[in-house]
Each structure stands twice: as structure tokens, then as C-alpha cells.
Amino acid sequence: MLGFRKSAVALSAVVLPLLLTGCSSSSSSSAGGEETAGTGRNWVVVDEGNPTASPEVTFGTAAPTPSITLPPLPTGSVPPAATPSSTCTPMQRIKTINGLAVDPGSTDAVVTWYHPGGGNIVDYRITAVSQNLVVGLQKESEWTQSVPDKCGDVSATVTGLEPGTPYIFTVDVVMKRANFSLEGTYTQTVARSGVIRTT
């Protein structure tokens, strides 16, 4: 029993100083912690205000779409049939290819078109192109020449056609060049038919 007491006293002598040291270090660190907290940032106290209303978005009135008025399109017109006493208007420039009147026969066809007159026209050349497909060697295209002496409707007969064959007829005009610095002539198509079948 006496030995137990001695052991307790000895243990107390060793443990007690350790406990005291721990308490002093804990209190010193606590004091140091307070000093550290005291040197931090200052708190800013903000009064609670009233929220501002969101801005209202106002839209303007849309302007009406401007209306566009287009001018009327020009209407096509068939050239008037001229009489021998009418005034002819020389052809200066080919703007459009006109239609062509064709009266087909068995091996020929009568083609009619309008001739405006003018000294710059040399002659007309009428061709008939077969629309039948041909395998191998193709037939040479030939034309019928016409030299009108006055303005007005002109007719020419195209011969050498095949019976029951579809053709497209074309009238080309041969004209002198308007520019005097250039010599020679040039050709332009002035009239063309649809597909016409011989009888």
C-alpha cells in the first residue's frame, strides 16, 4: 500500500509540471490569437436600403412598310402590216426575234415575215432545219435567198423538204455595218417558227 502511494506521489510530481506547462501555452496562444484577430480588417456596417425598381422598356410604334409601285410592263405588239404607200422605218438594230408564219406543203413551205425596209439590208436567208434525229452523216443545211424591193410583209417559198417531216424555219437578215470604218456585212436572226410538220 505504501508502495502505491509512493508511485502516485512520483507520478504526480512528473505529470503536474506538464499540465501546468500545457495550460500556460494554451493561454498564451489564446492571447496571441486575440492579438492576431485584433489586427485584421475593420468591419463595414451597411444600412439596409430600398431596392430600386427595374427600368421599364418602352417600344416605339413600327412604321408601316413603304409601298412600291412598279411601272407597267411594256406589252409586245406584232409589227403592223405595211402597204406600198406606207412609210418604212429602216431596221437599225435587231432587238427581238419575231414569230414566223409558215404555210407547209408536202415538199415545200411558204414563209412570211415583216420587212421594215432600209438601205442597210442586203438580203434575207431562210432555212428549214429538220427535227428528225439522223444517225451518221447529216444533210447539208441550205437556205433560200430573198431580196425584197419594198417594205411590208414578204413571202418566200422553201423547197426540197421531206413529206411528213417536222421542221423549224428561221429567217436571217444580212446587213451592212453601220460603222463606216468597218467593211463587210453581218447576219442576225430576225424571225423563227415553232416546229412545223410538212403534209
Backbone as JSON Lines, residues from 0, in Angstrom:
{"i":0,"aa":"M","n":[0.82,-1.18,0.0],"ca":[0.0,0.0,0.0],"c":[0.85,1.23,0.0]}
{"i":1,"aa":"L","n":[1.91,1.18,0.81],"ca":[2.86,2.29,0.88],"c":[3.54,2.48,-0.44]}
{"i":2,"aa":"G","n":[3.83,1.38,-1.11],"ca":[4.47,1.48,-2.45],"c":[3.57,2.16,-3.45]}
{"i":3,"aa":"F","n":[2.28,1.91,-3.37],"ca":[1.33,2.54,-4.29],"c":[1.3,4.04,-4.09]}
{"i":4,"aa":"R","n":[1.34,4.48,-2.85],"ca":[1.33,5.91,-2.55],"c":[2.57,6.57,-3.08]}
{"i":5,"aa":"K","n":[3.68,5.93,-2.92],"ca":[4.94,6.5,-3.41],"c":[4.89,6.65,-4.92]}
{"i":6,"aa":"S","n":[4.34,5.65,-5.54],"ca":[4.23,5.72,-7.01],"c":[3.32,6.83,-7.42]}
{"i":7,"aa":"A","n":[2.22,7.04,-6.68],"ca":[1.27,8.12,-7.02],"c":[1.9,9.46,-6.83]}
{"i":8,"aa":"V","n":[2.68,9.61,-5.75],"ca":[3.34,10.9,-5.49],"c":[4.35,11.17,-6.59]}
{"i":9,"aa":"A","n":[5.12,10.14,-6.96],"ca":[6.13,10.33,-8.01],"c":[5.48,10.67,-9.33]}
{"i":10,"aa":"L","n":[4.39,10.02,-9.64],"ca":[3.69,10.3,-10.89],"c":[3.13,11.7,-10.89]}
{"i":11,"aa":"S","n":[2.61,12.11,-9.72],"ca":[2.08,13.47,-9.61],"c":[3.17,14.49,-9.81]}
{"i":12,"aa":"A","n":[4.35,14.21,-9.31],"ca":[5.47,15.14,-9.45],"c":[5.88,15.28,-10.9]}
{"i":13,"aa":"V","n":[5.69,14.24,-11.7],"ca":[6.08,14.32,-13.12],"c":[4.97,14.92,-13.96]}
{"i":14,"aa":"V","n":[3.71,14.53,-13.72],"ca":[2.6,14.93,-14.57],"c":[2.18,16.36,-14.3]}
{"i":15,"aa":"L","n":[2.22,16.79,-13.05],"ca":[1.75,18.13,-12.69],"c":[2.49,19.23,-13.43]}
{"i":16,"aa":"P","n":[3.84,19.19,-13.5],"ca":[4.51,20.25,-14.27],"c":[4.1,20.25,-15.76]}
{"i":17,"aa":"L","n":[3.86,19.07,-16.33],"ca":[3.46,19.02,-17.73],"c":[2.1,19.66,-17.93]}
{"i":18,"aa":"L","n":[1.17,19.42,-17.05],"ca":[-0.15,20.01,-17.15],"c":[-0.09,21.5,-17.03]}
{"i":19,"aa":"L","n":[0.73,21.99,-16.12],"ca":[0.86,23.44,-15.94],"c":[1.47,24.09,-17.19]}
{"i":20,"aa":"T","n":[2.44,23.41,-17.76],"ca":[3.05,23.95,-18.99],"c":[2.03,24.0,-20.11]}
{"i":21,"aa":"G","n":[1.23,22.99,-20.21],"ca":[0.18,22.97,-21.25],"c":[-0.81,24.07,-21.06]}
{"i":22,"aa":"C","n":[-1.22,24.33,-19.84],"ca":[-2.19,25.41,-19.61],"c":[-1.62,26.75,-19.96]}
{"i":23,"aa":"S","n":[-0.33,26.97,-19.59],"ca":[0.28,28.27,-19.89],"c":[0.43,28.48,-21.39]}
{"i":24,"aa":"S","n":[0.82,27.41,-22.13],"ca":[0.95,27.58,-23.58],"c":[-0.39,27.79,-24.22]}
{"i":25,"aa":"S","n":[-1.45,27.12,-23.68],"ca":[-2.78,27.3,-24.24],"c":[-3.27,28.71,-24.02]}
{"i":26,"aa":"S","n":[-3.02,29.24,-22.8],"ca":[-3.46,30.61,-22.54],"c":[-2.67,31.61,-23.34]}
{"i":27,"aa":"S","n":[-1.35,31.35,-23.55],"ca":[-0.55,32.29,-24.35],"c":[-0.97,32.27,-25.8]}
{"i":28,"aa":"S","n":[-1.26,31.07,-26.35],"ca":[-1.7,31.02,-27.74],"c":[-3.05,31.67,-27.89]}
{"i":29,"aa":"S","n":[-3.89,31.53,-26.83],"ca":[-5.19,32.18,-26.9],"c":[-5.04,33.67,-26.91]}
{"i":30,"aa":"A","n":[-4.12,34.17,-26.09],"ca":[-3.88,35.62,-26.08],"c":[-3.31,36.07,-27.4]}
{"i":31,"aa":"G","n":[-2.38,35.27,-27.94],"ca":[-1.81,35.63,-29.24],"c":[-2.86,35.63,-30.32]}
{"i":32,"aa":"G","n":[-3.8,34.69,-30.23],"ca":[-4.88,34.64,-31.2],"c":[-5.74,35.87,-31.13]}
{"i":33,"aa":"E","n":[-5.99,36.36,-29.93],"ca":[-6.79,37.58,-29.82],"c":[-6.07,38.75,-30.43]}
{"i":34,"aa":"E","n":[-4.76,38.82,-30.25],"ca":[-4.0,39.91,-30.84],"c":[-4.05,39.85,-32.38]}
{"i":35,"aa":"T","n":[-3.93,38.62,-32.89],"ca":[-3.99,38.48,-34.35],"c":[-5.35,38.9,-34.88]}
{"i":36,"aa":"A","n":[-6.41,38.5,-34.13],"ca":[-7.75,38.88,-34.57],"c":[-7.94,40.38,-34.46]}
{"i":37,"aa":"G","n":[-7.28,40.99,-33.52],"ca":[-7.45,42.44,-33.36],"c":[-6.81,43.24,-34.47]}
{"i":38,"aa":"T","n":[-5.8,42.69,-35.15],"ca":[-5.12,43.44,-36.21],"c":[-5.7,43.18,-37.59]}
{"i":39,"aa":"G","n":[-6.85,42.45,-37.74],"ca":[-7.45,42.15,-39.04],"c":[-8.19,43.34,-39.64]}
{"i":40,"aa":"R","n":[-8.96,43.12,-40.72],"ca":[-9.69,44.19,-41.39],"c":[-10.84,44.68,-40.53]}
{"i":41,"aa":"N","n":[-11.15,45.95,-40.69],"ca":[-12.28,46.53,-39.97],"c":[-13.57,46.14,-40.67]}
{"i":42,"aa":"W","n":[-14.59,45.92,-39.88],"ca":[-15.89,45.57,-40.42],"c":[-16.58,46.82,-40.93]}
{"i":43,"aa":"V","n":[-17.31,46.72,-42.06],"ca":[-18.08,47.83,-42.61],"c":[-19.55,47.51,-42.39]}
{"i":44,"aa":"V","n":[-20.23,48.4,-41.69],"ca":[-21.64,48.2,-41.42],"c":[-22.44,48.96,-42.47]}
{"i":45,"aa":"V","n":[-23.31,48.26,-43.17],"ca":[-24.09,48.85,-44.24],"c":[-25.55,48.85,-43.83]}
{"i":46,"aa":"D","n":[-26.18,50.02,-43.97],"ca":[-27.61,50.09,-43.67],"c":[-28.4,49.44,-44.8]}
{"i":47,"aa":"E","n":[-29.43,48.76,-44.47],"ca":[-30.28,48.12,-45.46],"c":[-31.11,49.18,-46.17]}
{"i":48,"aa":"G","n":[-30.99,49.23,-47.51],"ca":[-31.72,50.24,-48.28],"c":[-32.95,49.65,-48.95]}
{"i":49,"aa":"N","n":[-33.61,50.48,-49.76],"ca":[-34.78,50.05,-50.5],"c":[-34.35,49.63,-51.91]}
{"i":50,"aa":"P","n":[-34.82,48.49,-52.43],"ca":[-34.43,48.08,-53.8],"c":[-35.03,49.02,-54.83]}
{"i":51,"aa":"T","n":[-34.23,49.32,-55.86],"ca":[-34.71,50.18,-56.94],"c":[-35.48,49.34,-57.95]}
{"i":52,"aa":"A","n":[-36.5,49.95,-58.52],"ca":[-37.32,49.23,-59.5],"c":[-36.57,49.03,-60.8]}
{"i":53,"aa":"S","n":[-36.81,47.92,-61.46],"ca":[-36.17,47.66,-62.76],"c":[-36.67,48.67,-63.78]}
{"i":54,"aa":"P","n":[-35.77,49.15,-64.67],"ca":[-36.21,50.14,-65.67],"c":[-37.22,49.52,-66.63]}
{"i":55,"aa":"E","n":[-38.21,50.29,-66.99],"ca":[-39.23,49.82,-67.91],"c":[-38.77,50.05,-69.35]}
{"i":56,"aa":"V","n":[-38.95,49.03,-70.2],"ca":[-38.58,49.13,-71.61],"c":[-39.82,49.51,-72.4]}
{"i":57,"aa":"T","n":[-39.73,50.62,-73.09],"ca":[-40.86,51.07,-73.91],"c":[-40.5,50.9,-75.37]}
{"i":58,"aa":"F","n":[-41.4,50.37,-76.14],"ca":[-41.19,50.14,-77.56],"c":[-41.95,51.19,-78.37]}
{"i":59,"aa":"G","n":[-41.32,51.66,-79.44],"ca":[-41.98,52.63,-80.31],"c":[-42.95,51.93,-81.25]}
{"i":60,"aa":"T","n":[-43.68,52.71,-81.97],"ca":[-44.65,52.18,-82.93],"c":[-43.94,51.9,-84.26]}
{"i":61,"aa":"A","n":[-44.09,50.69,-84.77],"ca":[-43.43,50.32,-86.02],"c":[-44.01,51.13,-87.18]}
{"i":62,"aa":"A","n":[-43.09,51.62,-88.01],"ca":[-43.54,52.38,-89.18],"c":[-44.08,51.42,-90.23]}
{"i":63,"aa":"P","n":[-45.1,51.78,-90.95],"ca":[-45.63,50.88,-91.99],"c":[-44.62,50.68,-93.11]}
{"i":64,"aa":"T","n":[-44.64,49.5,-93.68],"ca":[-43.74,49.2,-94.8],"c":[-44.11,50.07,-96.0]}
{"i":65,"aa":"P","n":[-43.11,50.77,-96.56],"ca":[-43.45,51.62,-97.72],"c":[-43.9,50.77,-98.9]}
{"i":66,"aa":"S","n":[-44.9,51.24,-99.57],"ca":[-45.41,50.51,-100.74],"c":[-44.65,50.95,-101.98]}
{"i":67,"aa":"I","n":[-44.36,49.98,-102.82],"ca":[-43.61,50.24,-104.05],"c":[-44.54,49.99,-105.23]}
{"i":68,"aa":"T","n":[-44.66,50.97,-106.05],"ca":[-45.5,50.84,-107.24],"c":[-44.59,50.74,-108.46]}
{"i":69,"aa":"L","n":[-44.63,49.59,-109.11],"ca":[-43.8,49.37,-110.29],"c":[-44.54,49.85,-111.53]}
{"i":70,"aa":"P","n":[-43.79,50.38,-112.47],"ca":[-44.45,50.8,-113.72],"c":[-44.94,49.58,-114.48]}
{"i":71,"aa":"P","n":[-45.98,49.71,-115.26],"ca":[-46.49,48.56,-116.02],"c":[-45.47,48.09,-117.04]}
{"i":72,"aa":"L","n":[-45.44,46.78,-117.24],"ca":[-44.52,46.2,-118.22],"c":[-45.0,46.52,-119.63]}
{"i":73,"aa":"P","n":[-44.04,46.74,-120.51],"ca":[-44.45,47.0,-121.89],"c":[-45.06,45.76,-122.52]}
{"i":74,"aa":"T","n":[-46.1,45.93,-123.27],"ca":[-46.75,44.8,-123.92],"c":[-46.19,44.63,-125.32]}
{"i":75,"aa":"G","n":[-45.98,43.35,-125.69],"ca":[-45.46,43.07,-127.03],"c":[-46.52,43.32,-128.08]}
{"i":76,"aa":"S","n":[-46.09,43.76,-129.19],"ca":[-47.03,44.03,-130.27],"c":[-46.48,43.47,-131.57]}
{"i":77,"aa":"V","n":[-47.38,43.02,-132.4],"ca":[-47.0,42.5,-133.7],"c":[-46.77,43.67,-134.65]}
{"i":78,"aa":"P","n":[-45.67,43.66,-135.39],"ca":[-45.43,44.77,-136.33],"c":[-46.6,44.91,-137.3]}
{"i":79,"aa":"P","n":[-47.03,46.12,-137.55],"ca":[-48.18,46.31,-138.45],"c":[-47.83,45.93,-139.88]}
{"i":80,"aa":"A","n":[-48.82,45.42,-140.58],"ca":[-48.62,45.08,-141.99],"c":[-48.53,46.38,-142.8]}
{"i":81,"aa":"A","n":[-47.48,46.49,-143.56],"ca":[-47.26,47.73,-144.32],"c":[-47.89,47.63,-145.7]}
{"i":82,"aa":"T","n":[-48.27,48.75,-146.21],"ca":[-48.78,48.84,-147.58],"c":[-47.72,49.54,-148.42]}
{"i":83,"aa":"P","n":[-47.78,49.41,-149.74],"ca":[-46.76,50.06,-150.57],"c":[-46.66,51.56,-150.36]}
{"i":84,"aa":"S","n":[-47.75,52.21,-149.94],"ca":[-47.69,53.66,-149.77],"c":[-47.28,54.07,-148.36]}
{"i":85,"aa":"S","n":[-47.12,53.11,-147.45],"ca":[-46.78,53.46,-146.08],"c":[-45.31,53.85,-145.98]}
{"i":86,"aa":"T","n":[-45.0,54.56,-144.91],"ca":[-43.62,54.99,-144.68],"c":[-42.86,53.86,-143.99]}
{"i":87,"aa":"C","n":[-41.71,53.5,-144.52],"ca":[-40.92,52.4,-143.95],"c":[-39.94,52.95,-142.92]}
{"i":88,"aa":"T","n":[-39.74,52.16,-141.87],"ca":[-38.76,52.51,-140.84],"c":[-37.58,51.57,-140.99]}
{"i":89,"aa":"P","n":[-36.43,52.06,-141.43],"ca":[-35.28,51.17,-141.63],"c":[-34.89,50.46,-140.34]}
{"i":90,"aa":"M","n":[-34.45,49.24,-140.49],"ca":[-34.02,48.43,-139.35],"c":[-32.61,48.86,-138.93]}
{"i":91,"aa":"Q","n":[-32.49,49.38,-137.71],"ca":[-31.19,49.81,-137.21],"c":[-30.54,48.73,-136.34]}
{"i":92,"aa":"R","n":[-31.35,48.09,-135.54],"ca":[-30.8,47.11,-134.6],"c":[-31.84,46.04,-134.32]}
{"i":93,"aa":"I","n":[-31.39,44.78,-134.29],"ca":[-32.29,43.67,-134.02],"c":[-32.4,43.5,-132.5]}
{"i":94,"aa":"K","n":[-33.6,43.73,-131.95],"ca":[-33.78,43.6,-130.51],"c":[-34.41,42.27,-130.11]}
{"i":95,"aa":"T","n":[-35.37,41.82,-130.89],"ca":[-36.05,40.56,-130.57],"c":[-36.19,39.71,-131.82]}
{"i":96,"aa":"I","n":[-36.38,38.42,-131.62],"ca":[-36.65,37.5,-132.72],"c":[-38.16,37.32,-132.79]}
{"i":97,"aa":"N","n":[-38.75,37.72,-133.9],"ca":[-40.2,37.67,-134.07],"c":[-40.65,36.27,-134.47]}
{"i":98,"aa":"G","n":[-41.96,36.08,-134.37],"ca":[-42.54,34.83,-134.84],"c":[-42.57,34.8,-136.36]}
{"i":99,"aa":"L","n":[-42.85,33.64,-136.9],"ca":[-42.79,33.44,-138.34],"c":[-44.03,32.67,-138.79]}
{"i":100,"aa":"A","n":[-44.69,33.17,-139.81],"ca":[-45.85,32.47,-140.37],"c":[-45.39,31.48,-141.43]}
{"i":101,"aa":"V","n":[-45.82,30.23,-141.3],"ca":[-45.4,29.18,-142.23],"c":[-46.65,28.43,-142.71]}
{"i":102,"aa":"D","n":[-46.75,28.29,-144.03],"ca":[-47.83,27.51,-144.64],"c":[-47.18,26.29,-145.3]}
{"i":103,"aa":"P","n":[-47.19,25.12,-144.62],"ca":[-46.44,23.97,-145.15],"c":[-47.21,23.23,-146.23]}
{"i":104,"aa":"G","n":[-46.44,22.7,-147.17],"ca":[-46.96,21.79,-148.17],"c":[-46.35,20.43,-147.96]}
{"i":105,"aa":"S","n":[-46.32,19.61,-149.03],"ca":[-45.74,18.28,-148.91],"c":[-44.22,18.33,-148.98]}
{"i":106,"aa":"T","n":[-43.69,19.04,-149.98],"ca":[-42.23,19.13,-150.14],"c":[-41.75,20.57,-150.13]}
{"i":107,"aa":"D","n":[-42.63,21.51,-149.79],"ca":[-42.23,22.91,-149.71],"c":[-43.07,23.62,-148.65]}
{"i":108,"aa":"A","n":[-42.72,24.88,-148.38],"ca":[-43.47,25.68,-147.4],"c":[-43.31,27.14,-147.77]}
{"i":109,"aa":"V","n":[-44.39,27.93,-147.59],"ca":[-44.36,29.37,-147.83],"c":[-44.16,30.05,-146.49]}
{"i":110,"aa":"V","n":[-43.1,30.83,-146.4],"ca":[-42.72,31.51,-145.16],"c":[-42.98,33.0,-145.33]}
{"i":111,"aa":"T","n":[-43.62,33.64,-144.33],"ca":[-43.95,35.07,-144.41],"c":[-43.43,35.79,-143.17]}
{"i":112,"aa":"W","n":[-42.77,36.94,-143.37],"ca":[-42.25,37.76,-142.27],"c":[-42.37,39.23,-142.66]}
{"i":113,"aa":"Y","n":[-42.0,40.13,-141.75],"ca":[-42.11,41.57,-141.99],"c":[-40.75,42.14,-142.36]}
{"i":114,"aa":"H","n":[-40.72,42.91,-143.48],"ca":[-39.5,43.58,-143.93],"c":[-39.66,45.08,-143.68]}
{"i":115,"aa":"P","n":[-38.85,45.69,-142.77],"ca":[-39.01,47.11,-142.45],"c":[-38.44,48.04,-143.5]}
{"i":116,"aa":"G","n":[-37.64,47.53,-144.42],"ca":[-37.02,48.4,-145.43],"c":[-35.72,49.0,-144.91]}
{"i":117,"aa":"G","n":[-35.08,49.78,-145.75],"ca":[-33.82,50.41,-145.37],"c":[-32.69,49.97,-146.27]}
{"i":118,"aa":"G","n":[-31.78,50.9,-146.57],"ca":[-30.67,50.6,-147.47],"c":[-29.58,49.77,-146.84]}
{"i":119,"aa":"N","n":[-29.64,49.54,-145.53],"ca":[-28.59,48.74,-144.88],"c":[-28.87,47.24,-144.96]}
{"i":120,"aa":"I","n":[-30.04,46.84,-145.44],"ca":[-30.37,45.41,-145.57],"c":[-29.94,44.92,-146.95]}
{"i":121,"aa":"V","n":[-29.12,43.87,-146.97],"ca":[-28.64,43.3,-148.23],"c":[-29.66,42.28,-148.75]}
{"i":122,"aa":"D","n":[-29.98,41.27,-147.93],"ca":[-30.97,40.26,-148.31],"c":[-31.38,39.47,-147.07]}
{"i":123,"aa":"Y","n":[-32.28,38.51,-147.29],"ca":[-32.73,37.59,-146.24],"c":[-32.39,36.17,-146.66]}
{"i":124,"aa":"R","n":[-32.12,35.32,-145.66],"ca":[-31.83,33.91,-145.92],"c":[-32.74,33.06,-145.03]}
{"i":125,"aa":"I","n":[-33.52,32.19,-145.67],"ca":[-34.48,31.36,-144.95],"c":[-33.98,29.92,-144.95]}
{"i":126,"aa":"T","n":[-33.94,29.31,-143.77],"ca":[-33.5,27.92,-143.65],"c":[-34.6,27.1,-142.99]}
{"i":127,"aa":"A","n":[-34.63,25.81,-143.34],"ca":[-35.55,24.85,-142.72],"c":[-34.7,23.72,-142.16]}
{"i":128,"aa":"V","n":[-34.72,23.55,-140.83],"ca":[-33.9,22.54,-140.17],"c":[-34.8,21.4,-139.71]}
{"i":129,"aa":"S","n":[-34.52,20.2,-140.21],"ca":[-35.31,19.03,-139.84],"c":[-35.1,18.69,-138.36]}
{"i":130,"aa":"Q","n":[-36.19,18.32,-137.69],"ca":[-36.13,17.95,-136.28],"c":[-36.06,16.45,-136.07]}
{"i":131,"aa":"N","n":[-35.97,15.67,-137.16],"ca":[-35.78,14.23,-137.05],"c":[-34.32,13.93,-136.76]}
{"i":132,"aa":"L","n":[-34.07,13.05,-135.8],"ca":[-32.7,12.66,-135.49],"c":[-32.19,11.72,-136.58]}
{"i":133,"aa":"V","n":[-31.0,12.01,-137.06],"ca":[-30.39,11.21,-138.12],"c":[-29.06,10.68,-137.6]}
{"i":134,"aa":"V","n":[-28.87,9.37,-137.7],"ca":[-27.61,8.75,-137.29],"c":[-26.65,8.78,-138.46]}
{"i":135,"aa":"G","n":[-25.42,9.17,-138.18],"ca":[-24.41,9.19,-139.23],"c":[-24.29,10.54,-139.9]}
{"i":136,"aa":"L","n":[-24.03,10.52,-141.2],"ca":[-23.79,11.74,-141.96],"c":[-25.04,12.61,-142.0]}
{"i":137,"aa":"Q","n":[-24.88,13.89,-141.65],"ca":[-26.01,14.83,-141.64],"c":[-26.14,15.52,-142.99]}
{"i":138,"aa":"K","n":[-27.37,15.87,-143.31],"ca":[-27.64,16.57,-144.57],"c":[-27.19,18.02,-144.47]}
{"i":139,"aa":"E","n":[-26.64,18.53,-145.55],"ca":[-26.19,19.93,-145.58],"c":[-27.39,20.86,-145.43]}
{"i":140,"aa":"S","n":[-27.21,21.91,-144.62],"ca":[-28.27,22.92,-144.47],"c":[-28.17,23.92,-145.61]}
{"i":141,"aa":"E","n":[-29.26,24.1,-146.31],"ca":[-29.31,25.06,-147.41],"c":[-30.29,26.16,-147.06]}
{"i":142,"aa":"W","n":[-30.11,27.34,-147.67],"ca":[-31.04,28.43,-147.41],"c":[-31.62,28.95,-148.72]}
{"i":143,"aa":"T","n":[-32.76,29.58,-148.57],"ca":[-33.43,30.24,-149.68],"c":[-33.22,31.73,-149.54]}
{"i":144,"aa":"Q","n":[-32.72,32.37,-150.59],"ca":[-32.41,33.8,-150.54],"c":[-33.61,34.63,-151.01]}
{"i":145,"aa":"S","n":[-33.83,35.77,-150.34],"ca":[-34.92,36.68,-150.71],"c":[-34.41,38.11,-150.62]}
{"i":146,"aa":"V","n":[-34.67,38.89,-151.7],"ca":[-34.27,40.31,-151.74],"c":[-35.53,41.14,-151.98]}
{"i":147,"aa":"P","n":[-36.2,41.62,-150.93],"ca":[-37.43,42.41,-151.12],"c":[-37.11,43.78,-151.72]}
{"i":148,"aa":"D","n":[-38.03,44.31,-152.54],"ca":[-37.81,45.62,-153.15],"c":[-38.56,46.73,-152.43]}
{"i":149,"aa":"K","n":[-39.45,46.4,-151.49],"ca":[-40.18,47.42,-150.74],"c":[-40.51,46.86,-149.36]}
{"i":150,"aa":"C","n":[-40.8,47.76,-148.44],"ca":[-41.09,47.32,-147.07],"c":[-42.5,46.74,-147.01]}
{"i":151,"aa":"G","n":[-42.72,45.93,-145.98],"ca":[-44.01,45.27,-145.81],"c":[-43.83,43.79,-145.57]}
{"i":152,"aa":"D","n":[-44.94,43.06,-145.6],"ca":[-44.87,41.61,-145.44],"c":[-44.26,40.98,-146.68]}
{"i":153,"aa":"V","n":[-43.33,40.07,-146.46],"ca":[-42.6,39.41,-147.55],"c":[-42.79,37.9,-147.4]}
{"i":154,"aa":"S","n":[-42.95,37.22,-148.52],"ca":[-43.08,35.76,-148.52],"c":[-42.02,35.15,-149.41]}
{"i":155,"aa":"A","n":[-41.59,33.96,-149.02],"ca":[-40.64,33.19,-149.82],"c":[-41.0,31.72,-149.7]}
{"i":156,"aa":"T","n":[-40.73,30.97,-150.75],"ca":[-41.05,29.54,-150.77],"c":[-39.78,28.73,-150.57]}
{"i":157,"aa":"V","n":[-39.8,27.85,-149.56],"ca":[-38.67,26.96,-149.28],"c":[-39.01,25.61,-149.9]}
{"i":158,"aa":"T","n":[-38.12,25.11,-150.75],"ca":[-38.36,23.84,-151.44],"c":[-37.39,22.77,-150.95]}
{"i":159,"aa":"G","n":[-37.59,21.54,-151.47],"ca":[-36.69,20.43,-151.14],"c":[-36.94,19.83,-149.77]}
{"i":160,"aa":"L","n":[-38.17,19.93,-149.26],"ca":[-38.49,19.37,-147.94],"c":[-38.99,17.94,-148.06]}
{"i":161,"aa":"E","n":[-38.91,17.19,-146.99],"ca":[-39.38,15.8,-146.95],"c":[-40.83,15.78,-146.46]}
{"i":162,"aa":"P","n":[-41.68,14.97,-147.08],"ca":[-43.09,14.9,-146.63],"c":[-43.19,14.35,-145.2]}
{"i":163,"aa":"G","n":[-44.15,14.87,-144.44],"ca":[-44.41,14.38,-143.09],"c":[-43.24,14.55,-142.13]}
{"i":164,"aa":"T","n":[-42.44,15.56,-142.33],"ca":[-41.24,15.77,-141.5],"c":[-41.38,17.07,-140.7]}
{"i":165,"aa":"P","n":[-41.01,17.06,-139.43],"ca":[-41.08,18.3,-138.64],"c":[-39.86,19.19,-138.93]}
{"i":166,"aa":"Y","n":[-40.11,20.48,-139.1],"ca":[-39.05,21.45,-139.38],"c":[-39.21,22.67,-138.46]}
{"i":167,"aa":"I","n":[-38.09,23.37,-138.25],"ca":[-38.1,24.71,-137.66],"c":[-37.55,25.65,-138.73]}
{"i":168,"aa":"F","n":[-38.32,26.69,-139.05],"ca":[-37.93,27.65,-140.09],"c":[-37.36,28.9,-139.43]}
{"i":169,"aa":"T","n":[-36.28,29.41,-140.04],"ca":[-35.58,30.58,-139.5],"c":[-35.3,31.56,-140.61]}
{"i":170,"aa":"V","n":[-35.48,32.87,-140.32],"ca":[-35.17,33.94,-141.27],"c":[-34.02,34.76,-140.68]}
{"i":171,"aa":"D","n":[-32.92,34.84,-141.43],"ca":[-31.76,35.66,-141.05],"c":[-31.65,36.83,-142.01]}
{"i":172,"aa":"V","n":[-31.3,38.0,-141.47],"ca":[-31.1,39.18,-142.31],"c":[-29.6,39.44,-142.43]}
{"i":173,"aa":"V","n":[-29.18,39.78,-143.65],"ca":[-27.78,40.17,-143.9],"c":[-27.76,41.68,-144.01]}
{"i":174,"aa":"M","n":[-26.98,42.34,-143.14],"ca":[-26.97,43.8,-143.07],"c":[-25.56,44.35,-143.24]}
{"i":175,"aa":"K","n":[-25.49,45.56,-143.81],"ca":[-24.22,46.28,-143.88],"c":[-23.91,46.86,-142.51]}
{"i":176,"aa":"R","n":[-22.64,46.97,-142.2],"ca":[-22.24,47.54,-140.92],"c":[-22.48,49.04,-140.92]}
{"i":177,"aa":"A","n":[-23.03,49.55,-139.81],"ca":[-23.32,50.99,-139.71],"c":[-22.05,51.8,-139.5]}
{"i":178,"aa":"N","n":[-21.01,51.16,-138.97],"ca":[-19.75,51.86,-138.74],"c":[-18.96,51.88,-140.04]}
{"i":179,"aa":"F","n":[-18.7,53.08,-140.56],"ca":[-18.03,53.18,-141.87],"c":[-16.57,52.75,-141.81]}
{"i":180,"aa":"S","n":[-16.0,52.68,-140.62],"ca":[-14.61,52.24,-140.51],"c":[-14.49,50.72,-140.65]}
{"i":181,"aa":"L","n":[-15.63,50.01,-140.56],"ca":[-15.62,48.55,-140.71],"c":[-16.3,48.17,-142.01]}
{"i":182,"aa":"E","n":[-15.69,47.28,-142.74],"ca":[-16.25,46.84,-144.01],"c":[-16.95,45.49,-143.82]}
{"i":183,"aa":"G","n":[-17.74,45.12,-144.82],"ca":[-18.38,43.81,-144.81],"c":[-19.79,43.86,-144.26]}
{"i":184,"aa":"T","n":[-20.35,42.68,-144.08],"ca":[-21.73,42.52,-143.61],"c":[-21.75,41.58,-142.41]}
{"i":185,"aa":"Y","n":[-22.89,41.53,-141.78],"ca":[-23.09,40.58,-140.68],"c":[-24.53,40.07,-140.75]}
{"i":186,"aa":"T","n":[-24.75,38.93,-140.1],"ca":[-26.05,38.26,-140.18],"c":[-26.65,38.13,-138.78]}
{"i":187,"aa":"Q","n":[-27.97,38.35,-138.7],"ca":[-28.7,38.18,-137.45],"c":[-30.04,37.51,-137.73]}
{"i":188,"aa":"T","n":[-30.49,36.7,-136.78],"ca":[-31.8,36.06,-136.89],"c":[-32.89,37.06,-136.51]}
{"i":189,"aa":"V","n":[-33.9,37.21,-137.38],"ca":[-34.99,38.16,-137.12],"c":[-36.32,37.46,-136.88]}
{"i":190,"aa":"A","n":[-36.48,36.23,-137.33],"ca":[-37.75,35.52,-137.15],"c":[-37.5,34.02,-137.1]}
{"i":191,"aa":"R","n":[-38.34,33.33,-136.29],"ca":[-38.19,31.88,-136.16],"c":[-39.56,31.29,-135.85]}
{"i":192,"aa":"S","n":[-39.82,30.13,-136.43],"ca":[-41.1,29.46,-136.2],"c":[-40.94,28.4,-135.12]}
{"i":193,"aa":"G","n":[-42.09,27.84,-134.72],"ca":[-42.05,26.65,-133.89],"c":[-41.84,25.44,-134.78]}
{"i":194,"aa":"V","n":[-42.12,24.26,-134.26],"ca":[-41.97,23.04,-135.06],"c":[-43.17,22.93,-136.0]}
{"i":195,"aa":"I","n":[-42.88,22.91,-137.3],"ca":[-43.92,22.81,-138.34],"c":[-43.69,21.51,-139.11]}
{"i":196,"aa":"R","n":[-44.76,20.7,-139.25],"ca":[-44.64,19.43,-139.98],"c":[-45.22,19.57,-141.38]}
{"i":197,"aa":"T","n":[-44.45,19.09,-142.35],"ca":[-44.94,19.09,-143.73],"c":[-46.04,18.05,-143.88]}
{"i":198,"aa":"T","n":[-46.87,18.22,-144.91],"ca":[-48.02,17.33,-145.1],"c":[-47.63,16.05,-145.82]}
